[in-house]
mmCIF file of N, CA and C in Angstrom:
data_model
loop_
_atom_site.group_PDB
_atom_site.id
_atom_site.type_symbol
_atom_site.label_atom_id
_atom_site.label_comp_id
_atom_site.label_asym_id
_atom_site.label_seq_id
_atom_site.Cartn_x
_atom_site.Cartn_y
_atom_site.Cartn_z
ATOM 1 N N MET A 1 2.844 13.059 -0.620
ATOM 2 C CA MET A 1 3.117 11.768 -0.112
ATOM 3 C C MET A 1 2.790 10.702 -1.055
ATOM 4 N N GLN A 2 1.483 10.746 -1.621
ATOM 5 C CA GLN A 2 0.971 9.856 -2.529
ATOM 6 C C GLN A 2 1.980 9.662 -3.726
ATOM 7 N N SER A 3 2.411 10.774 -4.261
ATOM 8 C CA SER A 3 3.238 10.762 -5.476
ATOM 9 C C SER A 3 4.596 10.327 -5.142
ATOM 10 N N LYS A 4 5.137 10.467 -3.924
ATOM 11 C CA LYS A 4 6.421 9.983 -3.540
ATOM 12 C C LYS A 4 6.369 8.429 -3.434
ATOM 13 N N LEU A 5 5.335 7.928 -2.879
ATOM 14 C CA LEU A 5 5.211 6.468 -2.784
ATOM 15 C C LEU A 5 5.076 5.866 -4.149
ATOM 16 N N ASP A 6 4.164 6.519 -4.963
ATOM 17 C CA ASP A 6 4.010 6.031 -6.367
ATOM 18 C C ASP A 6 5.298 6.015 -7.140
ATOM 19 N N TYR A 7 6.027 7.112 -7.005
ATOM 20 C CA TYR A 7 7.325 7.175 -7.767
ATOM 21 C C TYR A 7 8.380 6.170 -7.215
ATOM 22 N N SER A 8 8.444 6.052 -5.906
ATOM 23 C CA SER A 8 9.378 5.162 -5.285
ATOM 24 C C SER A 8 9.086 3.677 -5.696
ATOM 25 N N TRP A 9 7.833 3.260 -5.618
ATOM 26 C CA TRP A 9 7.504 1.848 -5.942
ATOM 27 C C TRP A 9 7.689 1.644 -7.462
ATOM 28 N N ARG A 10 7.284 2.549 -8.269
ATOM 29 C CA ARG A 10 7.338 2.491 -9.672
ATOM 30 C C ARG A 10 8.831 2.438 -10.156
ATOM 31 N N SER A 11 9.648 3.374 -9.652
ATOM 32 C CA SER A 11 11.062 3.371 -10.029
ATOM 33 C C SER A 11 11.810 2.085 -9.616
ATOM 34 N N TYR A 12 11.448 1.538 -8.450
ATOM 35 C CA TYR A 12 12.067 0.253 -8.021
ATOM 36 C C TYR A 12 11.619 -0.824 -8.920
ATOM 37 N N LYS A 13 10.262 -0.897 -9.219
ATOM 38 C CA LYS A 13 9.710 -2.005 -10.036
ATOM 39 C C LYS A 13 10.515 -1.992 -11.348
ATOM 40 N N ILE A 14 10.712 -0.854 -11.957
ATOM 41 C CA ILE A 14 11.433 -0.790 -13.234
ATOM 42 C C ILE A 14 12.875 -1.154 -13.160
ATOM 43 N N SER A 15 13.548 -0.543 -12.055
ATOM 44 C CA SER A 15 15.036 -0.832 -11.970
ATOM 45 C C SER A 15 15.321 -2.229 -11.571
ATOM 46 N N SER A 16 14.398 -2.936 -10.847
ATOM 47 C CA SER A 16 14.619 -4.320 -10.423
ATOM 48 C C SER A 16 14.095 -5.353 -11.437
ATOM 49 N N GLY A 17 13.380 -4.841 -12.480
ATOM 50 C CA GLY A 17 12.868 -5.733 -13.513
ATOM 51 C C GLY A 17 11.738 -6.622 -12.984
ATOM 52 N N GLN A 18 10.979 -6.218 -11.984
ATOM 53 C CA GLN A 18 9.924 -7.002 -11.514
ATOM 54 C C GLN A 18 8.610 -6.911 -12.239
ATOM 55 N N ASP A 19 8.579 -5.943 -13.116
ATOM 56 C CA ASP A 19 7.272 -5.706 -13.895
ATOM 57 C C ASP A 19 6.155 -5.421 -12.916
ATOM 58 N N GLY A 20 4.897 -5.791 -13.381
ATOM 59 C CA GLY A 20 3.704 -5.412 -12.653
ATOM 60 C C GLY A 20 3.429 -3.914 -12.906
ATOM 61 N N GLU A 21 2.428 -3.432 -12.158
ATOM 62 C CA GLU A 21 2.035 -1.957 -12.312
ATOM 63 C C GLU A 21 1.751 -1.261 -10.958
ATOM 64 N N VAL A 22 2.066 -0.050 -10.861
ATOM 65 C CA VAL A 22 1.759 0.768 -9.678
ATOM 66 C C VAL A 22 0.673 1.724 -10.067
ATOM 67 N N TYR A 23 -0.369 1.810 -9.155
ATOM 68 C CA TYR A 23 -1.539 2.671 -9.477
ATOM 69 C C TYR A 23 -1.785 3.663 -8.335
ATOM 70 N N THR A 24 -2.457 4.700 -8.564
ATOM 71 C CA THR A 24 -2.986 5.556 -7.510
ATOM 72 C C THR A 24 -4.496 5.501 -7.666
ATOM 73 N N GLU A 25 -5.135 5.340 -6.564
ATOM 74 C CA GLU A 25 -6.630 5.281 -6.446
ATOM 75 C C GLU A 25 -7.278 4.398 -7.388
ATOM 76 N N VAL A 26 -6.719 3.244 -7.625
ATOM 77 C CA VAL A 26 -7.355 2.190 -8.540
ATOM 78 C C VAL A 26 -8.491 1.589 -7.759
ATOM 79 N N PRO A 27 -9.700 1.563 -8.330
ATOM 80 C CA PRO A 27 -10.905 0.938 -7.705
ATOM 81 C C PRO A 27 -10.651 -0.596 -7.544
ATOM 82 N N CYS A 28 -10.899 -1.092 -6.330
ATOM 83 C CA CYS A 28 -10.820 -2.466 -6.133
ATOM 84 C C CYS A 28 -11.950 -2.985 -5.193
ATOM 85 N N ARG A 29 -12.383 -4.157 -5.367
ATOM 86 C CA ARG A 29 -13.514 -4.706 -4.580
ATOM 87 C C ARG A 29 -12.936 -5.406 -3.390
ATOM 88 N N THR A 30 -13.432 -5.075 -2.254
ATOM 89 C CA THR A 30 -13.100 -5.818 -0.983
ATOM 90 C C THR A 30 -14.250 -6.757 -0.714
ATOM 91 N N ASP A 31 -14.250 -7.484 0.364
ATOM 92 C CA ASP A 31 -15.385 -8.288 0.779
ATOM 93 C C ASP A 31 -16.528 -7.437 1.250
ATOM 94 N N ARG A 32 -16.408 -6.130 1.375
ATOM 95 C CA ARG A 32 -17.465 -5.328 1.854
ATOM 96 C C ARG A 32 -17.951 -4.219 0.902
ATOM 97 N N ARG A 33 -17.061 -3.654 -0.041
ATOM 98 C CA ARG A 33 -17.368 -2.535 -0.827
ATOM 99 C C ARG A 33 -16.229 -2.312 -1.843
ATOM 100 N N VAL A 34 -16.397 -1.289 -2.680
ATOM 101 C CA VAL A 34 -15.375 -0.893 -3.599
ATOM 102 C C VAL A 34 -14.534 0.252 -2.818
ATOM 103 N N ARG A 35 -13.237 0.046 -2.918
ATOM 104 C CA ARG A 35 -12.356 0.990 -2.268
ATOM 105 C C ARG A 35 -11.423 1.535 -3.317
ATOM 106 N N ARG A 36 -10.686 2.653 -2.929
ATOM 107 C CA ARG A 36 -9.693 3.197 -3.808
ATOM 108 C C ARG A 36 -8.486 3.451 -2.971
ATOM 109 N N PRO A 37 -7.539 2.505 -2.910
ATOM 110 C CA PRO A 37 -6.317 2.719 -2.065
ATOM 111 C C PRO A 37 -5.483 3.896 -2.686
ATOM 112 N N ASP A 38 -4.777 4.606 -1.819
ATOM 113 C CA ASP A 38 -3.971 5.728 -2.239
ATOM 114 C C ASP A 38 -2.907 5.335 -3.254
ATOM 115 N N VAL A 39 -2.165 4.278 -2.940
ATOM 116 C CA VAL A 39 -1.190 3.695 -3.923
ATOM 117 C C VAL A 39 -1.277 2.146 -3.754
ATOM 118 N N ALA A 40 -1.166 1.494 -5.016
ATOM 119 C CA ALA A 40 -1.221 0.061 -5.024
ATOM 120 C C ALA A 40 -0.370 -0.481 -6.087
ATOM 121 N N TYR A 41 0.191 -1.701 -5.787
ATOM 122 C CA TYR A 41 1.039 -2.412 -6.751
ATOM 123 C C TYR A 41 0.446 -3.689 -7.056
ATOM 124 N N LEU A 42 0.307 -4.004 -8.387
ATOM 125 C CA LEU A 42 -0.209 -5.288 -8.893
ATOM 126 C C LEU A 42 0.958 -6.055 -9.477
ATOM 127 N N THR A 43 1.081 -7.308 -9.133
ATOM 128 C CA THR A 43 2.083 -8.164 -9.683
ATOM 129 C C THR A 43 1.840 -8.415 -11.192
ATOM 130 N N PRO A 44 2.857 -8.768 -11.953
ATOM 131 C CA PRO A 44 2.621 -9.126 -13.355
ATOM 132 C C PRO A 44 1.483 -10.103 -13.650
ATOM 133 N N GLU A 45 1.449 -11.027 -12.739
ATOM 134 C CA GLU A 45 0.472 -12.154 -12.955
ATOM 135 C C GLU A 45 -1.011 -11.540 -12.808
ATOM 136 N N LEU A 46 -1.194 -10.690 -11.873
ATOM 137 C CA LEU A 46 -2.562 -9.995 -11.688
ATOM 138 C C LEU A 46 -2.794 -8.997 -12.746
ATOM 139 N N VAL A 47 -1.756 -8.333 -13.323
ATOM 140 C CA VAL A 47 -2.068 -7.426 -14.436
ATOM 141 C C VAL A 47 -2.449 -8.278 -15.626
ATOM 142 N N ALA A 48 -1.712 -9.422 -15.951
ATOM 143 C CA ALA A 48 -2.162 -10.281 -16.977
ATOM 144 C C ALA A 48 -3.578 -10.849 -16.841
ATOM 145 N N GLN A 49 -3.905 -11.201 -15.546
ATOM 146 C CA GLN A 49 -5.164 -11.834 -15.272
ATOM 147 C C GLN A 49 -6.299 -10.840 -15.474
ATOM 148 N N PHE A 50 -6.161 -9.609 -14.950
ATOM 149 C CA PHE A 50 -7.332 -8.685 -14.912
ATOM 150 C C PHE A 50 -7.221 -7.696 -15.943
ATOM 151 N N GLY A 51 -6.049 -7.337 -16.616
ATOM 152 C CA GLY A 51 -6.011 -6.408 -17.650
ATOM 153 C C GLY A 51 -6.479 -5.007 -17.295
ATOM 154 N N ASP A 52 -7.352 -4.522 -18.135
ATOM 155 C CA ASP A 52 -7.871 -3.144 -17.825
ATOM 156 C C ASP A 52 -9.294 -3.149 -17.301
ATOM 157 N N VAL A 53 -9.608 -4.034 -16.410
ATOM 158 C CA VAL A 53 -10.994 -4.004 -15.851
ATOM 159 C C VAL A 53 -11.201 -2.686 -15.094
ATOM 160 N N PRO A 54 -12.436 -2.107 -15.169
ATOM 161 C CA PRO A 54 -12.717 -0.859 -14.460
ATOM 162 C C PRO A 54 -12.494 -0.892 -12.962
ATOM 163 N N THR A 55 -12.883 -2.114 -12.361
ATOM 164 C CA THR A 55 -12.578 -2.231 -10.893
ATOM 165 C C THR A 55 -12.082 -3.691 -10.781
ATOM 166 N N LEU A 56 -10.925 -3.695 -10.003
ATOM 167 C CA LEU A 56 -10.330 -5.050 -9.725
ATOM 168 C C LEU A 56 -11.211 -5.845 -8.771
ATOM 169 N N PRO A 57 -11.366 -7.089 -9.138
ATOM 170 C CA PRO A 57 -12.332 -7.953 -8.285
ATOM 171 C C PRO A 57 -11.785 -8.324 -6.931
ATOM 172 N N GLN A 58 -10.583 -7.865 -6.557
ATOM 173 C CA GLN A 58 -9.959 -8.094 -5.257
ATOM 174 C C GLN A 58 -9.019 -6.983 -4.896
ATOM 175 N N SER A 59 -8.555 -6.976 -3.701
ATOM 176 C CA SER A 59 -7.559 -5.941 -3.272
ATOM 177 C C SER A 59 -6.196 -6.249 -3.907
ATOM 178 N N PRO A 60 -5.401 -5.222 -4.340
ATOM 179 C CA PRO A 60 -4.128 -5.455 -4.793
ATOM 180 C C PRO A 60 -3.267 -6.095 -3.685
ATOM 181 N N PRO A 61 -2.130 -6.753 -4.027
ATOM 182 C CA PRO A 61 -1.266 -7.408 -3.057
ATOM 183 C C PRO A 61 -0.566 -6.474 -2.142
ATOM 184 N N LEU A 62 -0.240 -5.242 -2.675
ATOM 185 C CA LEU A 62 0.543 -4.255 -1.873
ATOM 186 C C LEU A 62 -0.196 -2.927 -2.012
ATOM 187 N N ILE A 63 -0.571 -2.406 -0.848
ATOM 188 C CA ILE A 63 -1.389 -1.151 -0.767
ATOM 189 C C ILE A 63 -0.743 -0.204 0.188
ATOM 190 N N ALA A 64 -0.857 1.097 -0.057
ATOM 191 C CA ALA A 64 -0.486 2.158 0.879
ATOM 192 C C ALA A 64 -1.635 3.098 1.126
ATOM 193 N N GLU A 65 -1.951 3.296 2.353
ATOM 194 C CA GLU A 65 -2.968 4.298 2.719
ATOM 195 C C GLU A 65 -2.307 5.494 3.482
ATOM 196 N N ILE A 66 -2.609 6.678 3.113
ATOM 197 C CA ILE A 66 -2.020 7.787 3.752
ATOM 198 C C ILE A 66 -3.048 8.377 4.669
ATOM 199 N N VAL A 67 -2.731 8.517 5.933
ATOM 200 C CA VAL A 67 -3.666 8.994 6.944
ATOM 201 C C VAL A 67 -3.732 10.552 7.002
ATOM 202 N N SER A 68 -4.941 11.089 6.880
ATOM 203 C CA SER A 68 -5.064 12.530 6.917
ATOM 204 C C SER A 68 -5.443 12.889 8.303
ATOM 205 N N PRO A 69 -5.314 14.143 8.637
ATOM 206 C CA PRO A 69 -5.634 14.646 10.020
ATOM 207 C C PRO A 69 -7.064 14.384 10.480
ATOM 208 N N THR A 70 -7.990 14.275 9.533
ATOM 209 C CA THR A 70 -9.386 14.046 9.843
ATOM 210 C C THR A 70 -9.749 12.541 9.933
ATOM 211 N N ASP A 71 -8.817 11.690 9.586
ATOM 212 C CA ASP A 71 -9.151 10.248 9.642
ATOM 213 C C ASP A 71 -9.158 9.760 11.075
ATOM 214 N N ILE A 72 -10.035 8.802 11.291
ATOM 215 C CA ILE A 72 -10.206 8.156 12.636
ATOM 216 C C ILE A 72 -9.364 6.898 12.603
ATOM 217 N N ALA A 73 -8.485 6.791 13.610
ATOM 218 C CA ALA A 73 -7.517 5.627 13.627
ATOM 219 C C ALA A 73 -8.171 4.249 13.503
ATOM 220 N N GLU A 74 -9.250 4.080 14.293
ATOM 221 C CA GLU A 74 -9.937 2.774 14.200
ATOM 222 C C GLU A 74 -10.432 2.455 12.768
ATOM 223 N N GLU A 75 -10.970 3.530 12.125
ATOM 224 C CA GLU A 75 -11.431 3.243 10.756
ATOM 225 C C GLU A 75 -10.265 2.912 9.769
ATOM 226 N N ILE A 76 -9.046 3.502 9.962
ATOM 227 C CA ILE A 76 -7.939 3.150 9.140
ATOM 228 C C ILE A 76 -7.552 1.773 9.303
ATOM 229 N N PHE A 77 -7.441 1.325 10.596
ATOM 230 C CA PHE A 77 -7.015 -0.050 10.844
ATOM 231 C C PHE A 77 -8.066 -1.057 10.413
ATOM 232 N N LEU A 78 -9.350 -0.693 10.457
ATOM 233 C CA LEU A 78 -10.420 -1.557 9.932
ATOM 234 C C LEU A 78 -10.349 -1.660 8.374
ATOM 235 N N LYS A 79 -9.974 -0.607 7.751
ATOM 236 C CA LYS A 79 -9.872 -0.565 6.332
ATOM 237 C C LYS A 79 -8.681 -1.427 5.913
ATOM 238 N N ALA A 80 -7.544 -1.340 6.584
ATOM 239 C CA ALA A 80 -6.377 -2.169 6.333
ATOM 240 C C ALA A 80 -6.747 -3.654 6.440
ATOM 241 N N GLN A 81 -7.507 -4.000 7.534
ATOM 242 C CA GLN A 81 -7.894 -5.373 7.705
ATOM 243 C C GLN A 81 -8.790 -5.811 6.605
ATOM 244 N N GLU A 82 -9.687 -4.924 6.152
ATOM 245 C CA GLU A 82 -10.595 -5.247 5.039
ATOM 246 C C GLU A 82 -9.794 -5.569 3.831
ATOM 247 N N TYR A 83 -8.760 -4.854 3.496
ATOM 248 C CA TYR A 83 -7.898 -5.084 2.359
ATOM 249 C C TYR A 83 -7.237 -6.420 2.578
ATOM 250 N N LEU A 84 -6.674 -6.727 3.713
ATOM 251 C CA LEU A 84 -6.011 -7.993 4.015
ATOM 252 C C LEU A 84 -6.998 -9.192 3.887
ATOM 253 N N ASP A 85 -8.240 -8.985 4.254
ATOM 254 C CA ASP A 85 -9.281 -10.073 4.117
ATOM 255 C C ASP A 85 -9.718 -10.290 2.694
ATOM 256 N N SER A 86 -9.283 -9.404 1.748
ATOM 257 C CA SER A 86 -9.740 -9.395 0.338
ATOM 258 C C SER A 86 -8.642 -9.591 -0.611
ATOM 259 N N GLY A 87 -7.585 -10.268 -0.228
ATOM 260 C CA GLY A 87 -6.514 -10.574 -1.155
ATOM 261 C C GLY A 87 -5.244 -9.833 -1.079
ATOM 262 N N CYS A 88 -5.263 -8.708 -0.272
ATOM 263 C CA CYS A 88 -4.036 -7.937 -0.103
ATOM 264 C C CYS A 88 -3.079 -8.721 0.808
ATOM 265 N N LEU A 89 -1.777 -8.640 0.594
ATOM 266 C CA LEU A 89 -0.810 -9.308 1.361
ATOM 267 C C LEU A 89 -0.112 -8.373 2.387
ATOM 268 N N GLU A 90 -0.050 -7.077 1.964
ATOM 269 C CA GLU A 90 0.757 -6.080 2.737
ATOM 270 C C GLU A 90 0.147 -4.727 2.592
ATOM 271 N N VAL A 91 -0.114 -4.102 3.716
ATOM 272 C CA VAL A 91 -0.664 -2.769 3.770
ATOM 273 C C VAL A 91 0.255 -1.839 4.489
ATOM 274 N N TRP A 92 0.657 -0.763 3.869
ATOM 275 C CA TRP A 92 1.504 0.335 4.405
ATOM 276 C C TRP A 92 0.472 1.439 4.878
ATOM 277 N N ILE A 93 0.515 1.777 6.200
ATOM 278 C CA ILE A 93 -0.304 2.923 6.711
ATOM 279 C C ILE A 93 0.706 4.012 7.022
ATOM 280 N N VAL A 94 0.498 5.148 6.326
ATOM 281 C CA VAL A 94 1.498 6.197 6.440
ATOM 282 C C VAL A 94 0.872 7.305 7.235
ATOM 283 N N PHE A 95 1.596 7.747 8.296
ATOM 284 C CA PHE A 95 1.194 8.879 9.214
ATOM 285 C C PHE A 95 2.082 9.988 8.997
ATOM 286 N N PRO A 96 1.770 10.839 8.114
ATOM 287 C CA PRO A 96 2.719 12.004 7.710
ATOM 288 C C PRO A 96 2.962 12.932 8.819
ATOM 289 N N GLU A 97 1.895 13.216 9.625
ATOM 290 C CA GLU A 97 2.149 14.236 10.708
ATOM 291 C C GLU A 97 2.982 13.767 11.864
ATOM 292 N N SER A 98 2.718 12.490 12.255
ATOM 293 C CA SER A 98 3.592 11.926 13.344
ATOM 294 C C SER A 98 4.853 11.259 12.805
ATOM 295 N N ARG A 99 5.006 11.180 11.505
ATOM 296 C CA ARG A 99 6.210 10.764 10.771
ATOM 297 C C ARG A 99 6.627 9.367 11.041
ATOM 298 N N TRP A 100 5.663 8.464 10.989
ATOM 299 C CA TRP A 100 5.900 6.984 11.066
ATOM 300 C C TRP A 100 5.028 6.258 10.102
ATOM 301 N N ILE A 101 5.476 5.072 9.782
ATOM 302 C CA ILE A 101 4.714 4.181 8.833
ATOM 303 C C ILE A 101 4.567 2.776 9.509
ATOM 304 N N MET A 102 3.396 2.283 9.427
ATOM 305 C CA MET A 102 3.130 0.927 9.838
ATOM 306 C C MET A 102 2.932 0.031 8.667
ATOM 307 N N ILE A 103 3.450 -1.220 8.722
ATOM 308 C CA ILE A 103 3.179 -2.260 7.757
ATOM 309 C C ILE A 103 2.337 -3.382 8.446
ATOM 310 N N MET A 104 1.283 -3.697 7.849
ATOM 311 C CA MET A 104 0.424 -4.729 8.323
ATOM 312 C C MET A 104 0.327 -5.912 7.369
ATOM 313 N N THR A 105 0.548 -7.106 7.808
ATOM 314 C CA THR A 105 0.245 -8.331 7.062
ATOM 315 C C THR A 105 -0.653 -9.207 7.913
ATOM 316 N N GLN A 106 -0.979 -10.313 7.359
ATOM 317 C CA GLN A 106 -1.902 -11.191 8.168
ATOM 318 C C GLN A 106 -1.283 -11.605 9.497
ATOM 319 N N THR A 107 0.040 -11.691 9.551
ATOM 320 C CA THR A 107 0.695 -12.213 10.711
ATOM 321 C C THR A 107 1.514 -11.289 11.537
ATOM 322 N N GLN A 108 1.778 -10.007 10.964
ATOM 323 C CA GLN A 108 2.638 -9.093 11.733
ATOM 324 C C GLN A 108 2.162 -7.654 11.530
ATOM 325 N N LYS A 109 2.631 -6.834 12.472
ATOM 326 C CA LYS A 109 2.473 -5.400 12.403
ATOM 327 C C LYS A 109 3.765 -4.729 12.734
ATOM 328 N N LEU A 110 4.384 -4.036 11.854
ATOM 329 C CA LEU A 110 5.712 -3.361 12.075
ATOM 330 C C LEU A 110 5.583 -1.981 11.942
ATOM 331 N N THR A 111 6.318 -1.183 12.809
ATOM 332 C CA THR A 111 6.268 0.238 12.747
ATOM 333 C C THR A 111 7.712 0.752 12.494
ATOM 334 N N PHE A 112 7.733 1.915 11.667
ATOM 335 C CA PHE A 112 8.985 2.476 11.306
ATOM 336 C C PHE A 112 8.894 3.931 11.484
ATOM 337 N N ASN A 113 9.944 4.589 11.980
ATOM 338 C CA ASN A 113 9.950 6.037 12.168
ATOM 339 C C ASN A 113 11.225 6.634 11.571
ATOM 340 N N GLN A 114 11.392 7.922 11.771
ATOM 341 C CA GLN A 114 12.535 8.567 11.254
ATOM 342 C C GLN A 114 13.849 7.860 11.746
ATOM 343 N N GLY A 115 14.869 7.720 10.960
ATOM 344 C CA GLY A 115 16.033 7.125 11.249
ATOM 345 C C GLY A 115 15.942 5.622 10.877
ATOM 346 N N SER A 116 14.807 5.088 10.407
ATOM 347 C CA SER A 116 14.581 3.707 10.042
ATOM 348 C C SER A 116 14.659 3.601 8.458
ATOM 349 N N THR A 117 14.929 2.418 8.112
ATOM 350 C CA THR A 117 14.674 2.057 6.681
ATOM 351 C C THR A 117 13.532 1.105 6.619
ATOM 352 N N ILE A 118 12.574 1.431 5.763
ATOM 353 C CA ILE A 118 11.396 0.592 5.657
ATOM 354 C C ILE A 118 11.535 -0.283 4.411
ATOM 355 N N SER A 119 11.150 -1.553 4.507
ATOM 356 C CA SER A 119 11.282 -2.500 3.486
ATOM 357 C C SER A 119 9.881 -3.268 3.190
ATOM 358 N N THR A 120 9.602 -3.553 1.998
ATOM 359 C CA THR A 120 8.519 -4.444 1.781
ATOM 360 C C THR A 120 8.712 -5.772 2.360
ATOM 361 N N GLN A 121 7.646 -6.381 2.808
ATOM 362 C CA GLN A 121 7.728 -7.683 3.579
ATOM 363 C C GLN A 121 7.428 -8.861 2.653
ATOM 364 N N LEU A 122 6.393 -8.745 1.828
ATOM 365 C CA LEU A 122 5.902 -9.898 1.058
ATOM 366 C C LEU A 122 5.792 -9.694 -0.384
ATOM 367 N N VAL A 123 5.640 -8.455 -0.843
ATOM 368 C CA VAL A 123 5.418 -8.101 -2.207
ATOM 369 C C VAL A 123 6.523 -7.045 -2.662
ATOM 370 N N LEU A 124 6.808 -7.011 -3.963
ATOM 371 C CA LEU A 124 7.875 -6.154 -4.541
ATOM 372 C C LEU A 124 9.134 -6.341 -3.799
ATOM 373 N N ALA A 125 9.610 -7.567 -3.888
ATOM 374 C CA ALA A 125 10.747 -8.024 -3.166
ATOM 375 C C ALA A 125 11.938 -7.179 -3.324
ATOM 376 N N GLY A 126 12.620 -6.903 -2.168
ATOM 377 C CA GLY A 126 13.857 -6.139 -2.158
ATOM 378 C C GLY A 126 13.709 -4.547 -2.016
ATOM 379 N N PHE A 127 12.462 -4.076 -2.040
ATOM 380 C CA PHE A 127 12.341 -2.587 -2.017
ATOM 381 C C PHE A 127 12.582 -2.110 -0.609
ATOM 382 N N SER A 128 13.343 -1.098 -0.482
ATOM 383 C CA SER A 128 13.567 -0.437 0.823
ATOM 384 C C SER A 128 13.902 1.080 0.507
ATOM 385 N N VAL A 129 13.548 1.818 1.538
ATOM 386 C CA VAL A 129 13.757 3.287 1.433
ATOM 387 C C VAL A 129 13.832 3.868 2.823
ATOM 388 N N ALA A 130 14.611 4.885 2.993
ATOM 389 C CA ALA A 130 14.662 5.612 4.277
ATOM 390 C C ALA A 130 13.325 6.334 4.583
ATOM 391 N N VAL A 131 12.785 6.147 5.763
ATOM 392 C CA VAL A 131 11.556 6.798 6.109
ATOM 393 C C VAL A 131 11.604 8.285 5.823
ATOM 394 N N GLU A 132 12.741 8.949 6.167
ATOM 395 C CA GLU A 132 12.826 10.394 5.904
ATOM 396 C C GLU A 132 12.585 10.731 4.456
ATOM 397 N N GLU A 133 13.103 9.892 3.560
ATOM 398 C CA GLU A 133 12.954 10.105 2.144
ATOM 399 C C GLU A 133 11.429 10.216 1.707
ATOM 400 N N LEU A 134 10.608 9.361 2.311
ATOM 401 C CA LEU A 134 9.245 9.331 1.948
ATOM 402 C C LEU A 134 8.475 10.505 2.620
ATOM 403 N N LEU A 135 8.901 10.686 3.866
ATOM 404 C CA LEU A 135 8.132 11.707 4.610
ATOM 405 C C LEU A 135 8.628 13.175 4.544
ATOM 406 N N ALA A 136 9.686 13.379 3.811
ATOM 407 C CA ALA A 136 10.252 14.699 3.641
ATOM 408 C C ALA A 136 9.401 15.634 2.860
#
């Protein structure tokens, strides 16, 4: 799942000419601790600003977290809110077993399931993919 999201965001970034960087498990500082989101996208401006720092001083603007069977739902939602409170604009929470994806921003929460096409809301403009393609 992590590699599919990484590949999808990276391929789209390249084909659309939007630049920036896609990372897996890049350390970032939230307002509470250092986290490592499963997949993250940094805009070209943030890549230029932070370069190759060992730990980003804020959350990336676009993050995906993949829920494992041992994760506790409340903790996942609190982690997403922590990212949003620390500079992230959009968090994708991926539920592979129940086969749906939630997007959280500061102002909305959207859910997508099989048969849906999921699209970025605020970051990596124009990216969309069928939910089945990511969850297959």
